[in-house]
C-alpha positions as YAML, in Angstrom:
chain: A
units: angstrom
residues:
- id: 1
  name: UNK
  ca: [10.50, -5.40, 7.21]
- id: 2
  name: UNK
  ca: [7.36, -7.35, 5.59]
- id: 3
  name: UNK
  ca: [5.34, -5.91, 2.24]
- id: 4
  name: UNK
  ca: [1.98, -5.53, 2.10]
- id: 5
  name: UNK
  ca: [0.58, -5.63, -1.64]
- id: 6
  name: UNK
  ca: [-2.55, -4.27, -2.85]
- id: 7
  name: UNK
  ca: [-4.15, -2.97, -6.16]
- id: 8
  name: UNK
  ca: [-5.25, 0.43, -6.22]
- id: 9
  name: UNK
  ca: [-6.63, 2.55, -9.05]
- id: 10
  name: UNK
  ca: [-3.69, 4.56, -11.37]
- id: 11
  name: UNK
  ca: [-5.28, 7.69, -10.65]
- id: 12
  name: UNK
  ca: [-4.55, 7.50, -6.78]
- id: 13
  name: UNK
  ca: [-1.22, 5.85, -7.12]
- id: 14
  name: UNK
  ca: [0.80, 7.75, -9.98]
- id: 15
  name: UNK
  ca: [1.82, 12.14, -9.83]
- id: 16
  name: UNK
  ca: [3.65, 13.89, -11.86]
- id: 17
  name: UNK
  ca: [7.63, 13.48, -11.11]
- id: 18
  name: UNK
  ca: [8.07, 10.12, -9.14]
- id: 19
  name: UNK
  ca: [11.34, 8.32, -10.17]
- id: 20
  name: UNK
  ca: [11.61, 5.18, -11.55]
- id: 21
  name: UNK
  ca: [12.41, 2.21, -13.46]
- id: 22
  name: UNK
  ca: [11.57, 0.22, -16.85]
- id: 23
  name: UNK
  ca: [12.32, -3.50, -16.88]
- id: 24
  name: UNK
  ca: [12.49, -5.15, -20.29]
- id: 25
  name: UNK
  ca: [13.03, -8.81, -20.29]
- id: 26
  name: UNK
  ca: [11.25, -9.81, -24.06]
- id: 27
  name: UNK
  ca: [13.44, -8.30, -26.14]
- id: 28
  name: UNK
  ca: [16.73, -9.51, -26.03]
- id: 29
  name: UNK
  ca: [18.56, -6.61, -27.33]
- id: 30
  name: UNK
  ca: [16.67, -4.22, -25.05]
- id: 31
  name: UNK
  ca: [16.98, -6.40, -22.26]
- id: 32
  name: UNK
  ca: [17.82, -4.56, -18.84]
- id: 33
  name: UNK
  ca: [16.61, -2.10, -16.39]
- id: 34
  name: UNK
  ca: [16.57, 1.70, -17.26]
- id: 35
  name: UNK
  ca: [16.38, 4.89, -14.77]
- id: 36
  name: UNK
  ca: [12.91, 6.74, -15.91]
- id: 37
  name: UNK
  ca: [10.26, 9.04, -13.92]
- id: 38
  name: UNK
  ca: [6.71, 10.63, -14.67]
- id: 39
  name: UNK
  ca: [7.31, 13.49, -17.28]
- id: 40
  name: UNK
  ca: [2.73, 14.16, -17.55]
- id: 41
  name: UNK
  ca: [-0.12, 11.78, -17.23]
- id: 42
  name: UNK
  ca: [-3.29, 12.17, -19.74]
- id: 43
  name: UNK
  ca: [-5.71, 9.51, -17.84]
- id: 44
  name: UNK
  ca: [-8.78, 10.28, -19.96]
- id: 45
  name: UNK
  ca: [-6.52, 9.22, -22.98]
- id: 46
  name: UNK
  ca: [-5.10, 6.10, -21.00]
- id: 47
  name: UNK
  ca: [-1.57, 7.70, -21.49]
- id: 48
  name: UNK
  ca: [1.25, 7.57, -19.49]
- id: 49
  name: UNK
  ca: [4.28, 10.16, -20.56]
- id: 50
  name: UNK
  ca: [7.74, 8.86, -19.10]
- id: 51
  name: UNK
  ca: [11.04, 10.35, -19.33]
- id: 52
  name: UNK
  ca: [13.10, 8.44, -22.21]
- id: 53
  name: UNK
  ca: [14.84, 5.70, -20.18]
- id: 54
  name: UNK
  ca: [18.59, 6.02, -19.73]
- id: 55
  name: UNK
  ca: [20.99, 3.41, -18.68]
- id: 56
  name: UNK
  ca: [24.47, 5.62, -16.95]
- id: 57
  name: UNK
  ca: [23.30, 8.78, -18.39]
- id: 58
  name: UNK
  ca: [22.73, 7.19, -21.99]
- id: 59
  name: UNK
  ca: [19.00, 7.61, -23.33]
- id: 60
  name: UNK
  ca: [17.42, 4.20, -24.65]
- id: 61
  name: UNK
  ca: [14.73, 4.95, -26.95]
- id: 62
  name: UNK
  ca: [12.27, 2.12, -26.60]
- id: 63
  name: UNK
  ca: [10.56, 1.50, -29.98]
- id: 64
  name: UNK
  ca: [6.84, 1.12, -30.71]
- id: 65
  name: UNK
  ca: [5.28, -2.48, -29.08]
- id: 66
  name: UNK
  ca: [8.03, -3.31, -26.87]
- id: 67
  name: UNK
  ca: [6.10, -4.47, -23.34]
- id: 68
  name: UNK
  ca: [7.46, -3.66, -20.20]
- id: 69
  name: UNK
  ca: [7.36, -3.44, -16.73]
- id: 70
  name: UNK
  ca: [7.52, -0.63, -15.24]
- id: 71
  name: UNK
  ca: [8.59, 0.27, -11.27]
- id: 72
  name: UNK
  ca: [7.50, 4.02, -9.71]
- id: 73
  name: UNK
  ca: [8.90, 5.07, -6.33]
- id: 74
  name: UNK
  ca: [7.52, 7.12, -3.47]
- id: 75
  name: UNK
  ca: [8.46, 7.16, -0.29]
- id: 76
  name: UNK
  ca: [7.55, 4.18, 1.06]
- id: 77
  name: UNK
  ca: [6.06, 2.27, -1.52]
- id: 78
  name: UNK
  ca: [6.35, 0.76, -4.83]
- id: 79
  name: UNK
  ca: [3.54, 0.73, -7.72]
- id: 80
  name: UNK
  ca: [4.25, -1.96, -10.32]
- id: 81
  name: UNK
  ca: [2.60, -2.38, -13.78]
- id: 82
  name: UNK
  ca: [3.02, -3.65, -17.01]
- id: 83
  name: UNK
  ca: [2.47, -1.99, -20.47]
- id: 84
  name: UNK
  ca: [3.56, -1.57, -23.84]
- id: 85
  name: UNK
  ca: [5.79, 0.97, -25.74]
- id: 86
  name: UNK
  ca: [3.73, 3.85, -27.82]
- id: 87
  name: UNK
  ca: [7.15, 4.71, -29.23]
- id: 88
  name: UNK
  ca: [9.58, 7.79, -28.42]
- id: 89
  name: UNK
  ca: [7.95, 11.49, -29.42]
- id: 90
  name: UNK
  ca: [8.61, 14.92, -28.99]
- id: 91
  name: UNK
  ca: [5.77, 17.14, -26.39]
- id: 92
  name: UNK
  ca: [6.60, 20.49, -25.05]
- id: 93
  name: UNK
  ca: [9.86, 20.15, -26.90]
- id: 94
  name: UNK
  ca: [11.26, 17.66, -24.76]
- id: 95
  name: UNK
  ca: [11.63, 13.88, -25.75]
- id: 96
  name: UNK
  ca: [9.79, 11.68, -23.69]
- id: 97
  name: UNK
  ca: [8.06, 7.88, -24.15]
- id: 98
  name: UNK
  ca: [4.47, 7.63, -23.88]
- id: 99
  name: UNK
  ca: [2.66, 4.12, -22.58]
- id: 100
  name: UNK
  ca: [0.19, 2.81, -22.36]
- id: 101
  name: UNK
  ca: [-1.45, 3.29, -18.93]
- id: 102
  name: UNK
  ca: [-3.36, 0.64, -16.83]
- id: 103
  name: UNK
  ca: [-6.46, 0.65, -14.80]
- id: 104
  name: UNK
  ca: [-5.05, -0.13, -11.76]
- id: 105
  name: UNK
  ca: [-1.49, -0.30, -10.38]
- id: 106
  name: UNK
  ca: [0.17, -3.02, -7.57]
- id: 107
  name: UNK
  ca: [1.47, -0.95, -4.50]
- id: 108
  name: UNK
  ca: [3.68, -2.95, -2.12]
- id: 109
  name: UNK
  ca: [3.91, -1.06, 0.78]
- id: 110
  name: UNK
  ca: [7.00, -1.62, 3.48]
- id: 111
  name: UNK
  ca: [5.75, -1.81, 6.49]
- id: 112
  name: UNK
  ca: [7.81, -1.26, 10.26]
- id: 113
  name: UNK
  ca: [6.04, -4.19, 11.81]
- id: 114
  name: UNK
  ca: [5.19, -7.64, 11.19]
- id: 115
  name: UNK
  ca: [1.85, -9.08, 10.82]
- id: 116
  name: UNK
  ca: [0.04, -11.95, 11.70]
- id: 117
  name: UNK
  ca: [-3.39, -13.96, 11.16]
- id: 118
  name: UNK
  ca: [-4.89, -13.39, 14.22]
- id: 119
  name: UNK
  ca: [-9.24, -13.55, 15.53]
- id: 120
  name: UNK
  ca: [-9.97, -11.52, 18.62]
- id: 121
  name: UNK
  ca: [-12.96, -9.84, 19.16]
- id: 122
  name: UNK
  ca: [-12.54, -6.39, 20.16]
- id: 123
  name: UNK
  ca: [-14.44, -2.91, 21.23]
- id: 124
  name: UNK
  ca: [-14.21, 0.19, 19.30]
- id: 125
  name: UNK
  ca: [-15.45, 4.02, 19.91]
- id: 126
  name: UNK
  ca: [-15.52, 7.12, 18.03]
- id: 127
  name: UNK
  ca: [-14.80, 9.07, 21.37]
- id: 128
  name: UNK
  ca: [-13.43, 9.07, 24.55]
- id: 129
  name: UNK
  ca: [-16.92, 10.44, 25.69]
- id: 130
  name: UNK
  ca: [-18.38, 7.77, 28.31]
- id: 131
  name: UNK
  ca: [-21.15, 8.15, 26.13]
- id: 132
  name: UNK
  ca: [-19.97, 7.01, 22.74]
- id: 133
  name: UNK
  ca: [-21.34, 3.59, 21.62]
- id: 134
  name: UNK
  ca: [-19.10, 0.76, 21.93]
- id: 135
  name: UNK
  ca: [-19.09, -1.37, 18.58]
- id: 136
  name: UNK
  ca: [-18.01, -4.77, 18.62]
- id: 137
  name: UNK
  ca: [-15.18, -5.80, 15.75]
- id: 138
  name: UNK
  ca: [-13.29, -8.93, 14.86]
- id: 139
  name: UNK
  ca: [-9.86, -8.49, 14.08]
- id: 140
  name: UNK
  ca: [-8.49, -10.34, 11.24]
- id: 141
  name: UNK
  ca: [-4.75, -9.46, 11.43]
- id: 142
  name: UNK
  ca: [-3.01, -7.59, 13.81]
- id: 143
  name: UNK
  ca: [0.93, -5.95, 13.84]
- id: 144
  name: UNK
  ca: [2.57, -3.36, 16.37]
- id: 145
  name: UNK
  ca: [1.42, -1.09, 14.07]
- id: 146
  name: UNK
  ca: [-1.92, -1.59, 13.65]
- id: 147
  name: UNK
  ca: [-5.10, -4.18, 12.83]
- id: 148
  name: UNK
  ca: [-7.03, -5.38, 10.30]
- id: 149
  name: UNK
  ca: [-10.67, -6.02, 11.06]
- id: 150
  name: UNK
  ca: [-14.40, -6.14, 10.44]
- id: 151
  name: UNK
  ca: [-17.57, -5.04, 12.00]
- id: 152
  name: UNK
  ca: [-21.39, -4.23, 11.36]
- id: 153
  name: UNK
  ca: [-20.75, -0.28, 11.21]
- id: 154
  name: UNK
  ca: [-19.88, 1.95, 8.35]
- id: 155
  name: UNK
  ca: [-16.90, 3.86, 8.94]
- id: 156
  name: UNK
  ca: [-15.20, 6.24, 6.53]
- id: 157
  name: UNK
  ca: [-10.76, 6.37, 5.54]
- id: 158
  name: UNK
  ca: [-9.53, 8.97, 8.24]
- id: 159
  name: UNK
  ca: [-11.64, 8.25, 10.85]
- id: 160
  name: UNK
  ca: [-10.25, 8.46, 14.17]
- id: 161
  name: UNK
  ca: [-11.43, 5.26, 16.62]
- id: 162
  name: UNK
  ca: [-10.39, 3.95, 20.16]
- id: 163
  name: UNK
  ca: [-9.50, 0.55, 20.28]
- id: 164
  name: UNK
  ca: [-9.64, -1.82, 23.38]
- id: 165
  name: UNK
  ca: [-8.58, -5.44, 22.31]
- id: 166
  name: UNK
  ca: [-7.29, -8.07, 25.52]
- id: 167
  name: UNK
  ca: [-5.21, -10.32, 23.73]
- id: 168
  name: UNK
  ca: [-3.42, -12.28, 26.70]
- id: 169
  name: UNK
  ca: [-3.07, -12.27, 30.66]
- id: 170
  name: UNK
  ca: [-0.04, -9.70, 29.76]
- id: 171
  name: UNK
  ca: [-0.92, -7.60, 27.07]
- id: 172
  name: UNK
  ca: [-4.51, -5.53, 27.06]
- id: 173
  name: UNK
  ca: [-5.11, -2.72, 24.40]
- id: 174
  name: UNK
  ca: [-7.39, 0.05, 26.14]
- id: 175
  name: UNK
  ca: [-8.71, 2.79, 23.99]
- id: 176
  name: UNK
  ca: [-5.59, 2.86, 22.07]
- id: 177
  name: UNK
  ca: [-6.30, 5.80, 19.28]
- id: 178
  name: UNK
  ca: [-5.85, 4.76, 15.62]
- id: 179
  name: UNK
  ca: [-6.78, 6.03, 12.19]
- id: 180
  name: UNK
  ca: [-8.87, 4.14, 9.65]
- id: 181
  name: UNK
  ca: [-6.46, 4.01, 6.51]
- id: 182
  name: UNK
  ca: [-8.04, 1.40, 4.21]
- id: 183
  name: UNK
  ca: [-11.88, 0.54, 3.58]
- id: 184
  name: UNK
  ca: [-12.29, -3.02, 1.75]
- id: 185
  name: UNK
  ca: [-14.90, -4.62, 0.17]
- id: 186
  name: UNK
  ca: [-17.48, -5.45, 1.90]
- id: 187
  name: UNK
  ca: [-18.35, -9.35, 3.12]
- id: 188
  name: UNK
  ca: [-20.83, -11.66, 4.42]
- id: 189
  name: UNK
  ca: [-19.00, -10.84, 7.60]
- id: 190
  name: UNK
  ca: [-19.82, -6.97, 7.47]
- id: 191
  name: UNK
  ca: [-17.67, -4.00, 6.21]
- id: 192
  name: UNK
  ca: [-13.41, -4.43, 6.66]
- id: 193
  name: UNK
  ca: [-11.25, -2.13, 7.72]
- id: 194
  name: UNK
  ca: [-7.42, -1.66, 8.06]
- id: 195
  name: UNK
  ca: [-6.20, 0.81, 10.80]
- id: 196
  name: UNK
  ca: [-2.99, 2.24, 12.01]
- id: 197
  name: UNK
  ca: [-2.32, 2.80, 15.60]
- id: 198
  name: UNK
  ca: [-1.58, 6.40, 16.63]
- id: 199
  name: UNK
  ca: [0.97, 7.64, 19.43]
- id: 200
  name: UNK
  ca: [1.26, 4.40, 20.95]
- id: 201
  name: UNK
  ca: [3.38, 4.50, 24.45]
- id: 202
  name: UNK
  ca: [6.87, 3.26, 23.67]
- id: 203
  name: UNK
  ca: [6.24, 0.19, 26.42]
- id: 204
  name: UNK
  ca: [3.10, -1.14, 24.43]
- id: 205
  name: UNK
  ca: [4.51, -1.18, 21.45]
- id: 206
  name: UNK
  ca: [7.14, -3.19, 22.67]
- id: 207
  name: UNK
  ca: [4.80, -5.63, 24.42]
- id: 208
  name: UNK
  ca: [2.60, -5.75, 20.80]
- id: 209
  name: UNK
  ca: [5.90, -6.74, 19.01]
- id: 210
  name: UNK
  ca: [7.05, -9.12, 21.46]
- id: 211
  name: UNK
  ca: [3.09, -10.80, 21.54]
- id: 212
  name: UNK
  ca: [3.15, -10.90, 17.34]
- id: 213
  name: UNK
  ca: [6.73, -12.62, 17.73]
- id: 214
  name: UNK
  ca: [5.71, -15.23, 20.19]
- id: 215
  name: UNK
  ca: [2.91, -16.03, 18.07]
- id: 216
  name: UNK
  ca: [4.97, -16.33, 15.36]
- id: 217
  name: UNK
  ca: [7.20, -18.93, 17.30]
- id: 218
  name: UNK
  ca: [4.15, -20.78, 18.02]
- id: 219
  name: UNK
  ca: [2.98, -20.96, 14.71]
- id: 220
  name: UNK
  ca: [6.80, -22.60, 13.59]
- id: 221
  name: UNK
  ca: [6.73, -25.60, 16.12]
...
């Protein structure tokens, strides 16, 4: 499976609960990785409360300054950050080790298909309707599972689009559905998008790996 890595802000990353680790490697007598997990969150105060990290059941109270990294779980992804030690204190009667928290957090995201560089211009719709305007894109990455790509029209996270792409004699993409799931920064090129295809027909899909691993093979010799 390939990672995808991005930084996204705490407050749409981090809830109350997720599992996960602390990674000290500065302090030689602390030095290890410890089971921990979200005990609260107070954002406005840049304050992250974590459970007091334990190492086979035994609690490690991390003392004031110590920096750390720190790994949180959830589901598919990973969010990464580093920060320092406020010291162990006691809130709502329960222990718990409050740090420091940052403005944004690294999600690597594990992803079913492979990607690849890849620049085909394309034809998007909102609808099906014979009526709905076709807007021309430029793909700048493409996977089984979906493309990245930019065009000249605003479009929002969640919208639905229909994508037709011909990439080869063998393999053309006609109004294949798909969901807009990241909005980037805009560029001199116009306004980028990431989208994931939706209910693709078992054949395609098989034909879209099979085109991203000859590609691949391609790219090697």
């Amino acid at each position: 499976m390939a990672s995808y890595v991005t930084n996204i802000p705490v407050e749409k990353a981090l809830k109350i609960g997720l599992p996960g680790v602390v990674e000290i490697t500065m302090v030689k007598e602390l030095e290890g990785t410890y089971k921990t997990s979200i005990a609260d969150m107070e954002l406005s105060k840049k304050i992250i409360y974590l459970s007091i990290p334990t190492y086979k059941g035994r609690m490690i109270p991390i003392p004031k300054g110590v920096r750390m990294n720190v790994k949180i779980f959830d589901k598919s992804s990973m969010f990464s950050f580093t920060t320092v030690s406020l010291g162990v204190i006691k809130r709502d009667n329960l222990y718990m080790l409050p740090v420091i928290a940052p403005i944004e957090v690294k999600k690597t995201e594990r992803r079913k298909f492979k990607r690849i560089p890849l620049y085909v211009y394309g034809i998007l719709k909102k609808s099906l309707d014979e009526n709905s305007e076709a807007i021309q894109f430029l793909t700048k990455d493409f996977s089984a599972g979906g493309i990245k790509f930019v065009t000249n029209t605003i479009l929002k996270e969640g919208d639905i689009i229909y994508v037709t792409l011909n990439l080869d004699d063998e393999l053309q993409i006609e109004n294949q559905k798909a969901k807009i799931v990241r909005v980037d920064q805009k560029t001199e090129e116009g306004y980028q998008y990431g989208a994931q295809f939706i209910d693709v027909p078992r054949q395609l899909e098989n034909k879209m790996v099979r085109f991203v691993f000859q590609k691949e093979i391609k790219a090697k010799k």
